[in-house]
XYZ file of C-alpha atoms in Angstrom:
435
model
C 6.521 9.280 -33.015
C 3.800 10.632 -30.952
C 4.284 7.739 -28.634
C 7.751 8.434 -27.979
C 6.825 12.205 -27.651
C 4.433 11.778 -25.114
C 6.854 9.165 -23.121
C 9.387 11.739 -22.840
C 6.884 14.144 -21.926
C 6.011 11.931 -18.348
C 9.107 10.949 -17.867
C 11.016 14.717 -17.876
C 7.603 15.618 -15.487
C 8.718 12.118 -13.246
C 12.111 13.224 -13.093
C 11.731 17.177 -12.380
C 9.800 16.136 -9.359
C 13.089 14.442 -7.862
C 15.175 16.971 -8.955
C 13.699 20.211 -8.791
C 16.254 22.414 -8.341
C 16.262 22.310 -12.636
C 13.067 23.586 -12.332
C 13.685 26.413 -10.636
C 16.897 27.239 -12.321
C 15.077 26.849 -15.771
C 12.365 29.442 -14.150
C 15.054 31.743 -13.221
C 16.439 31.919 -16.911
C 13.021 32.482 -17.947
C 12.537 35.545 -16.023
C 16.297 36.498 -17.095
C 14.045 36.945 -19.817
C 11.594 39.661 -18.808
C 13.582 43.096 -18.837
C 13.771 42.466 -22.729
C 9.804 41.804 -23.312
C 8.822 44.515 -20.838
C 11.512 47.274 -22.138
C 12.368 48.272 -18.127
C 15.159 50.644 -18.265
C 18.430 49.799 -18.836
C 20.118 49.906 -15.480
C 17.079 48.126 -13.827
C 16.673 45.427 -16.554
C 21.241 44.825 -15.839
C 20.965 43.707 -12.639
C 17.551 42.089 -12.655
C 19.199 39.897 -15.559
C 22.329 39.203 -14.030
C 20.574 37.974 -10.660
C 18.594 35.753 -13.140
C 21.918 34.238 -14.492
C 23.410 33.779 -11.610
C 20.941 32.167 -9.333
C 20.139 29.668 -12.351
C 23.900 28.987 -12.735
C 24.354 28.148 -9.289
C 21.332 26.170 -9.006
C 22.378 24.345 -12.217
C 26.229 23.567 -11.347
C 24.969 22.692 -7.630
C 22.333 19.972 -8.259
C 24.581 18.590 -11.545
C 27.257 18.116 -8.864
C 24.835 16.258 -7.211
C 24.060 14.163 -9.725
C 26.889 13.054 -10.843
C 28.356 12.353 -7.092
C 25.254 10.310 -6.465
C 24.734 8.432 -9.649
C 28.665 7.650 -10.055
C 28.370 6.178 -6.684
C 25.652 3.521 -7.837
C 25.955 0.764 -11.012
C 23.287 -1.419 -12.442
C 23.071 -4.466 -13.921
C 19.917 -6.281 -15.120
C 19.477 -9.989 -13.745
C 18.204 -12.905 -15.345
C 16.442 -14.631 -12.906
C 15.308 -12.018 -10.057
C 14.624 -14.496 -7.465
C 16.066 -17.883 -7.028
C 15.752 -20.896 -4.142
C 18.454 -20.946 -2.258
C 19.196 -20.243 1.530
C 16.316 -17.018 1.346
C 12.771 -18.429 2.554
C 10.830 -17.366 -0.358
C 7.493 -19.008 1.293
C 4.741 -17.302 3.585
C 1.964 -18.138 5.611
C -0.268 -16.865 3.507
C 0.631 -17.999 -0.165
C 2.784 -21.388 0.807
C 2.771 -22.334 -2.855
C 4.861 -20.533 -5.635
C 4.872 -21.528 -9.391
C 7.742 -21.661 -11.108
C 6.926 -20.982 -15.017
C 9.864 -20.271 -17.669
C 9.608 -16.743 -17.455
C 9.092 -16.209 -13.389
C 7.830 -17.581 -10.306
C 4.246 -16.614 -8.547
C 3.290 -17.194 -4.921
C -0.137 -18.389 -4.757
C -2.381 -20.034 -2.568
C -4.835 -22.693 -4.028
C -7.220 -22.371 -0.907
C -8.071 -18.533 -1.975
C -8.911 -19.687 -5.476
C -11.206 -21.619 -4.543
C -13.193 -18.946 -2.837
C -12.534 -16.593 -6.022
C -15.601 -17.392 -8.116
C -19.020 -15.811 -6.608
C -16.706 -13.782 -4.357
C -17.555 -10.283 -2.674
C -14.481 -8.310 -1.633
C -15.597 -4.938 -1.146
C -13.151 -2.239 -1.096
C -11.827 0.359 0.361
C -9.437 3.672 -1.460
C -6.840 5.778 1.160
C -7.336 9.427 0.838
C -3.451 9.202 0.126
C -1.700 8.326 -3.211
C 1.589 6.029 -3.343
C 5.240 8.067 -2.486
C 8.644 6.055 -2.877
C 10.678 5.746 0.238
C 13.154 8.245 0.342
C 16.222 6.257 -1.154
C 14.149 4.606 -4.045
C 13.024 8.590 -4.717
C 16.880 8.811 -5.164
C 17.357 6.749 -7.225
C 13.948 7.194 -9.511
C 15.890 8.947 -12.610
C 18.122 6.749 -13.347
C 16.201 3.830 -12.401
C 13.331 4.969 -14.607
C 15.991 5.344 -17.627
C 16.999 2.170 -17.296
C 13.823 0.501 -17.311
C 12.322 2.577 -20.137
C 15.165 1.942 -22.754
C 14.106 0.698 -25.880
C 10.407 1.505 -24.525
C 7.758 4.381 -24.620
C 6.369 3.811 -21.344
C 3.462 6.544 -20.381
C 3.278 7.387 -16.129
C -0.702 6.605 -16.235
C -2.465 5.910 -12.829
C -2.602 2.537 -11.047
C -4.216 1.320 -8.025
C -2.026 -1.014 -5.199
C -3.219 -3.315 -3.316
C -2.304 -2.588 0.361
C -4.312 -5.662 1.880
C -3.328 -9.394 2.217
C -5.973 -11.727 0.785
C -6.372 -14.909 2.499
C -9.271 -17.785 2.059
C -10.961 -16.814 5.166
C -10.601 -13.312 4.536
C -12.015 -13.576 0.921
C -14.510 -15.964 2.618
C -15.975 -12.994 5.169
C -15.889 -10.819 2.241
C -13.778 -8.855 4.149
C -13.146 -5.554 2.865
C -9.660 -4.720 1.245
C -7.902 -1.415 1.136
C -6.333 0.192 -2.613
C -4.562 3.287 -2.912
C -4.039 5.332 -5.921
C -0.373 5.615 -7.448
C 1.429 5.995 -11.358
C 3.351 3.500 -13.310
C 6.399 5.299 -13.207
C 6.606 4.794 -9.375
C 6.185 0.762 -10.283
C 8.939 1.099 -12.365
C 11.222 2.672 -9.709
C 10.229 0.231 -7.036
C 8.757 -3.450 -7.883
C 10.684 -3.017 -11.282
C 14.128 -3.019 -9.223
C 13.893 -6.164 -8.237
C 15.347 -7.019 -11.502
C 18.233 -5.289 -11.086
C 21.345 -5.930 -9.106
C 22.267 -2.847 -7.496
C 25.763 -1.481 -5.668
C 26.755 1.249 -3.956
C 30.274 2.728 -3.867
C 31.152 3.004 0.098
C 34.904 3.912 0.565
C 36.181 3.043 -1.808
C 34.290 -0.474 -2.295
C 31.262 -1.620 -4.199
C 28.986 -3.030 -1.415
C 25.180 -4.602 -2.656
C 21.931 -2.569 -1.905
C 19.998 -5.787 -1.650
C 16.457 -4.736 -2.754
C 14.965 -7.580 -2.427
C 15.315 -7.944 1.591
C 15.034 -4.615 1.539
C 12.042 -4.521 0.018
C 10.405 -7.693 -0.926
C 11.170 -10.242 1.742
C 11.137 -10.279 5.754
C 13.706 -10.541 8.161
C 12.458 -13.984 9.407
C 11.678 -15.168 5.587
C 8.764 -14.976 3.418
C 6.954 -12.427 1.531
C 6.688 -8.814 2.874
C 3.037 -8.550 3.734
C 1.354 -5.744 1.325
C -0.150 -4.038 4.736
C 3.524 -3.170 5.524
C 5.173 -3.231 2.103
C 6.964 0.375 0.650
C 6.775 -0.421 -2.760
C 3.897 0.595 -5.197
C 2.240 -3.092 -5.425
C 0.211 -1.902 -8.838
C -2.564 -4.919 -9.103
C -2.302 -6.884 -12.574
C -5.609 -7.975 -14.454
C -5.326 -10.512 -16.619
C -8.174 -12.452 -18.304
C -8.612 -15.353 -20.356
C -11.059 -14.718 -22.694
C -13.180 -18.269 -24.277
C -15.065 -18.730 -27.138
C -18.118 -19.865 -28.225
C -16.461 -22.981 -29.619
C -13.632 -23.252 -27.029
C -10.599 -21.092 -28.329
C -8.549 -19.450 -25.917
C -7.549 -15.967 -27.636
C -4.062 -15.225 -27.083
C -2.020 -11.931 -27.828
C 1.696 -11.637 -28.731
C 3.470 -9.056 -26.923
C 5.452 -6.309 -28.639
C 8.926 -5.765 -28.135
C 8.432 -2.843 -26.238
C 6.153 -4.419 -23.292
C 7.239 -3.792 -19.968
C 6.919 -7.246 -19.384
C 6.743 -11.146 -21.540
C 8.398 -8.633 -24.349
C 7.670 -10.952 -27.288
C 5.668 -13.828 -25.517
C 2.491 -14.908 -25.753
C 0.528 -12.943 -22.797
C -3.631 -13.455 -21.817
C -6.150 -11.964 -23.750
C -6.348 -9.669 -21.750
C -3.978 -8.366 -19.322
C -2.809 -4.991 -17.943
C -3.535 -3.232 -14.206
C -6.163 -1.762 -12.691
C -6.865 2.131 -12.978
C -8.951 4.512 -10.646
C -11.646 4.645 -13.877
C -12.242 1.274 -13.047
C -12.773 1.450 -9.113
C -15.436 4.135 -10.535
C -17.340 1.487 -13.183
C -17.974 -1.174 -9.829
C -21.394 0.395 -8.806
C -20.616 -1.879 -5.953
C -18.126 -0.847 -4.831
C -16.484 -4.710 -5.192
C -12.896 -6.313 -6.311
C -14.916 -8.773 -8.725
C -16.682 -5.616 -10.535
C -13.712 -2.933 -10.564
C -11.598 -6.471 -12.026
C -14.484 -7.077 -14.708
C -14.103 -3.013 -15.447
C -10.510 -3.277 -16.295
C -10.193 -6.766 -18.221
C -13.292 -6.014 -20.465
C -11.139 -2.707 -21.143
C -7.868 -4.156 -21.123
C -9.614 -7.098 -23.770
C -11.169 -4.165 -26.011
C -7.958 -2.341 -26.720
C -5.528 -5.014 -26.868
C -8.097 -7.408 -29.395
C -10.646 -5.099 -30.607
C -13.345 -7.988 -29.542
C -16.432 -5.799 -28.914
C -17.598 -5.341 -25.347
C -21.320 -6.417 -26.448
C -19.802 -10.006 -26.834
C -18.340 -10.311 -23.407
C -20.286 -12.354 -20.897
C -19.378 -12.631 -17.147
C -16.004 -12.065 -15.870
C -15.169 -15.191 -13.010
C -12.104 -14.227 -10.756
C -10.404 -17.241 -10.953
C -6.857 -16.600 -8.909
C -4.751 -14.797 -7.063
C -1.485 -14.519 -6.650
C 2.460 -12.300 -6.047
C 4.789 -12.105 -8.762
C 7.936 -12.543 -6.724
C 10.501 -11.423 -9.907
C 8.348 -8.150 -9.676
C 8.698 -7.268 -5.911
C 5.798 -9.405 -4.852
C 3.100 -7.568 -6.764
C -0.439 -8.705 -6.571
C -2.082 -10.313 -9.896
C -5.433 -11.841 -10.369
C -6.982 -13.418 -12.828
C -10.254 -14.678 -14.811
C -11.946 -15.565 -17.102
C -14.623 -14.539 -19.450
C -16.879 -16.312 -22.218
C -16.884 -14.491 -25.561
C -20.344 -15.253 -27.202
C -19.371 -15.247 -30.811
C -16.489 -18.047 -32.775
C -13.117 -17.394 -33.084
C -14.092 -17.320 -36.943
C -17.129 -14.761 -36.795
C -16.326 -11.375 -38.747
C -16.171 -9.585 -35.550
C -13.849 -11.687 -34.080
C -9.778 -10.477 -34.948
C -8.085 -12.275 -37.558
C -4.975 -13.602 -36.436
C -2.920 -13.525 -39.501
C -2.176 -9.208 -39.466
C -1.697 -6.830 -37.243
C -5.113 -5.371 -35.468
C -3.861 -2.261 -34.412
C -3.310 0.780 -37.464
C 0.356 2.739 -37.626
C -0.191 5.387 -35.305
C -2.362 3.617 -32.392
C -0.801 3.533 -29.306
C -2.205 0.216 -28.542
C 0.227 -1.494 -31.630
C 3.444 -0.457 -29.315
C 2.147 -3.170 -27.097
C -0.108 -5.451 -28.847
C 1.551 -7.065 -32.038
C -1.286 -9.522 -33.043
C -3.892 -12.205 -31.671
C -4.256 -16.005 -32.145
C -6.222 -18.403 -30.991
C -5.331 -22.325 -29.020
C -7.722 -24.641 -28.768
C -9.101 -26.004 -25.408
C -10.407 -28.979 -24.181
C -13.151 -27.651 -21.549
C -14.388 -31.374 -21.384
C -11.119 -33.411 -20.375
C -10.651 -34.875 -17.481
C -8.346 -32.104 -15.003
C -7.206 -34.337 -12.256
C -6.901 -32.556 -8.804
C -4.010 -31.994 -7.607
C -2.745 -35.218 -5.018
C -2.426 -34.400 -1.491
C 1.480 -34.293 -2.119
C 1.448 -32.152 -4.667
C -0.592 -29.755 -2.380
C 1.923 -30.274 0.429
C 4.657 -29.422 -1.929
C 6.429 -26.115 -1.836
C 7.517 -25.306 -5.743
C 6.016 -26.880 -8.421
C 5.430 -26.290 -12.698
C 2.232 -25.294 -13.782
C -0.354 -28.084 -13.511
C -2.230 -27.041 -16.847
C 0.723 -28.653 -19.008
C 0.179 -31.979 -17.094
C -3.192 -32.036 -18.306
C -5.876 -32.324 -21.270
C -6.888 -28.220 -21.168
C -4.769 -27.380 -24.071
C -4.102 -30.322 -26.447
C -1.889 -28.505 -28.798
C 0.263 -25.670 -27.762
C 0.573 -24.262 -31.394
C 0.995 -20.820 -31.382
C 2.329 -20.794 -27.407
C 5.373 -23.318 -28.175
C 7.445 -19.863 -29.207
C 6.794 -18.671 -25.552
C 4.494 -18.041 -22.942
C 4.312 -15.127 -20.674
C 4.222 -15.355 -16.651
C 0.969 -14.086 -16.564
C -0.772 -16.253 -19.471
C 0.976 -19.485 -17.726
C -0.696 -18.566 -14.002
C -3.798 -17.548 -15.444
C -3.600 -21.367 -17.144
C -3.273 -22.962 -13.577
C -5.469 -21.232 -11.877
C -8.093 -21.713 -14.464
C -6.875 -26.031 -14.099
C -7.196 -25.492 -10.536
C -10.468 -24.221 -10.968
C -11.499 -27.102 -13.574
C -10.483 -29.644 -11.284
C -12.679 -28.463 -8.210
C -15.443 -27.721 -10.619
C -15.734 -28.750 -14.095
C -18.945 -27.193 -14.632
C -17.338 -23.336 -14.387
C -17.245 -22.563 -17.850
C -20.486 -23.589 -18.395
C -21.920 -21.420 -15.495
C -19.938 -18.125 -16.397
C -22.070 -18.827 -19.872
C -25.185 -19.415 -18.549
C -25.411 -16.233 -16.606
């Protein structure tokens, strides 16, 4: 209940800043109000009433006309399968690669993995915060509705990425540049790209193609995030190891913006401006290890004392999502999956009431195989364009178990990259436990 409450609380605030004219007509009844508390005489208290009523009629009538002009004008329909290979050149430069899992495809490049681990990306935060373009602003109310039903979302702060990563860049340690924004304004821009969208023009339903609007370039290929009008929020996910090699998985809740009901990373959310504050340096790597180790600590309950050194391990665009920027890690956890600490993954962790149990419906744990033999990937795998994730084609998880019901986008990138990773260096897990 108080989840709901407080979801309808942001979203009526999200929506009166689009249409304001309800604001002011709702302030003008409320000062219809004030002859009645202040006892002003009688003749004086008539008209300054009926001026109330009337400018908050008008305003009313006027923007509900509005309204319903613009929002009969538009229809909605949720698609299956966002982006698809066809004749659009979903490839770029700068992330030639793109993973297709079950769930969604992920543009990545294998070459900026590689320069992940030991990284040092400083960064950079715009005095500005995130605005949708005027037409997306539009549309925010009803988009927003649509993408919260059957969900309590809360409009909490993010942080966007606004620069490209590439190997030599991350290489350098050349710095990158975040703004501030709310998840409400990811909702009403990267979220769109699930829906199909028309717009009634004479008569005739014609598309509003977001996606090469939005997502892709004229000449084909991801919209680069230095030029891109969409929020860009960037995703933290972490896989978080045991002492005795369990990968700790959680099960989404129906109500999860996204993988509702799959199986998603330990940890896994999106960086917040409290976690820019945590990196005393002022890095990527630190202000990522800020917002995993929290993400992992309210979604498991794992304590934070038991965490050892977050790796970046990849990087990569979530094309289904508008092309926003992920990364992911890992982290060792220095206790067994069994120790009393340690969730148990036959119950719910999370009491009736928390607001973490509207996301988080319990943990498990799949055993890995940090010792088998990852091959690297051939020289025409590399070359090729679209591919599955590698990690099923090899010995890092011997028995799905728990992850044969479904696996979330996130959980199955943060797989590969952590293959990739294996393949280039088996010894990784070993270091990130050493230090």
């Amino acid at each position: 209940m108080k989840s709901a409450l407080l979801s309808f609380r942001d979203r009526a605030v999200f929506v009166a800043r689009s249409e304001w004219v309800y604001i002011v007509a709702v302030v003008s009844f409320l000062v219809g109000l004030v002859p009645s508390l202040l006892a002003l005489p009688p003749e004086l208290a008539a008209v300054y009433a009926a001026a109330s009523l009337v400018l908050g009629v008008v305003l009313l009538a006027l923007d509900s006309i509005g309204l319903l002009g613009r929002w009969s004008k538009w229809n909605f329909r949720p698609l299956s399968r966002p982006i698809r290979f066809g004749s659009r050149r979903l490839y770029s430069d700068e992330l030639p690669l793109i993973i297709e899992s079950d769930e969604g495809s992920v543009a990545v490049n294998p070459a900026i993995d590689l320069e992940l681990p030991g990284s040092h990306i400083p960064f950079v935060v715009e005095d500005h915060r995130y605005r949708l373009p005027d037409d997306l602003r539009q549309l925010a109310p009803f988009l927003l509705r649509h993408s919260a039903t059957g969900r309590f979302p809360f409009n909490g702060p993010n942080v966007g990425l606004m620069s490209d990563l590439d190997s030599e860049s991350v290489s350098a340690g050349r710095a990158v540049r975040l703004r501030e924004g709310d998840f409400y304004s990811a909702l009403c821009s990267n979220e769109a790209t699930k829906l199909a969208i028309e717009r009634e023009v004479d008569g005739e339903m014609v598309a509003f193609d977001f996606a090469d609007r939005y997502v892709f370039r004229e000449q084909g290929g991801l919209m680069p995030l230095e030029v891109s009008r969409l929020n860009n929020g960037l995703g933290a996910s972490v896989l978080a190891i045991t002492s005795d090699d369990r990968l700790v998985v959680t099960l989404q809740s129906t109500h999860a913006q996204a993988g509702a009901g799959l199986w998603a990373p330990s940890g896994s959310g999106a960086l917040e401006p409290r976690d820019l504050d945590a990196a005393a340096s002022r890095e990527l790597g630190e202000a990522f290890a800020a917002g995993v180790a929290r993400e992992l600590n309210e979604e498991t309950r794992i304590p934070t004392s038991a965490f050892g050194r977050v790796t970046l391990v990849g990087y990569g665009r979530w094309l289904d999502r508008g092309g926003k920027p992920e990364l992911f890690g890992v982290v060792p956890v220095n206790l067994p999956h069994d120790d009393r600490l340690m969730p148990k993954p036959t119950s719910r962790i999370h009491a009736i009431g928390s607001d973490e149990r509207n996301w988080t419906r319990r943990v498990d744990y799949v055993q890995l195989d940090l010792g088998a033999p990852v091959r690297r990937p051939s020289s025409s795998s590399n070359r090729r364009r679209k591919r599955r994730p590698m990690w099923r084609d090899t010995g890092l998880v011997p028995d799905l178990g728990p992850l044969e019901s479904g696996i979330s986008v996130p959980l199955d990138m943060a797989l590969d990259a952590l293959a990739r990773q294996l393949a280039a260096d088996p010894s990784l897990m070993a270091t990130a436990r050493a230090s």
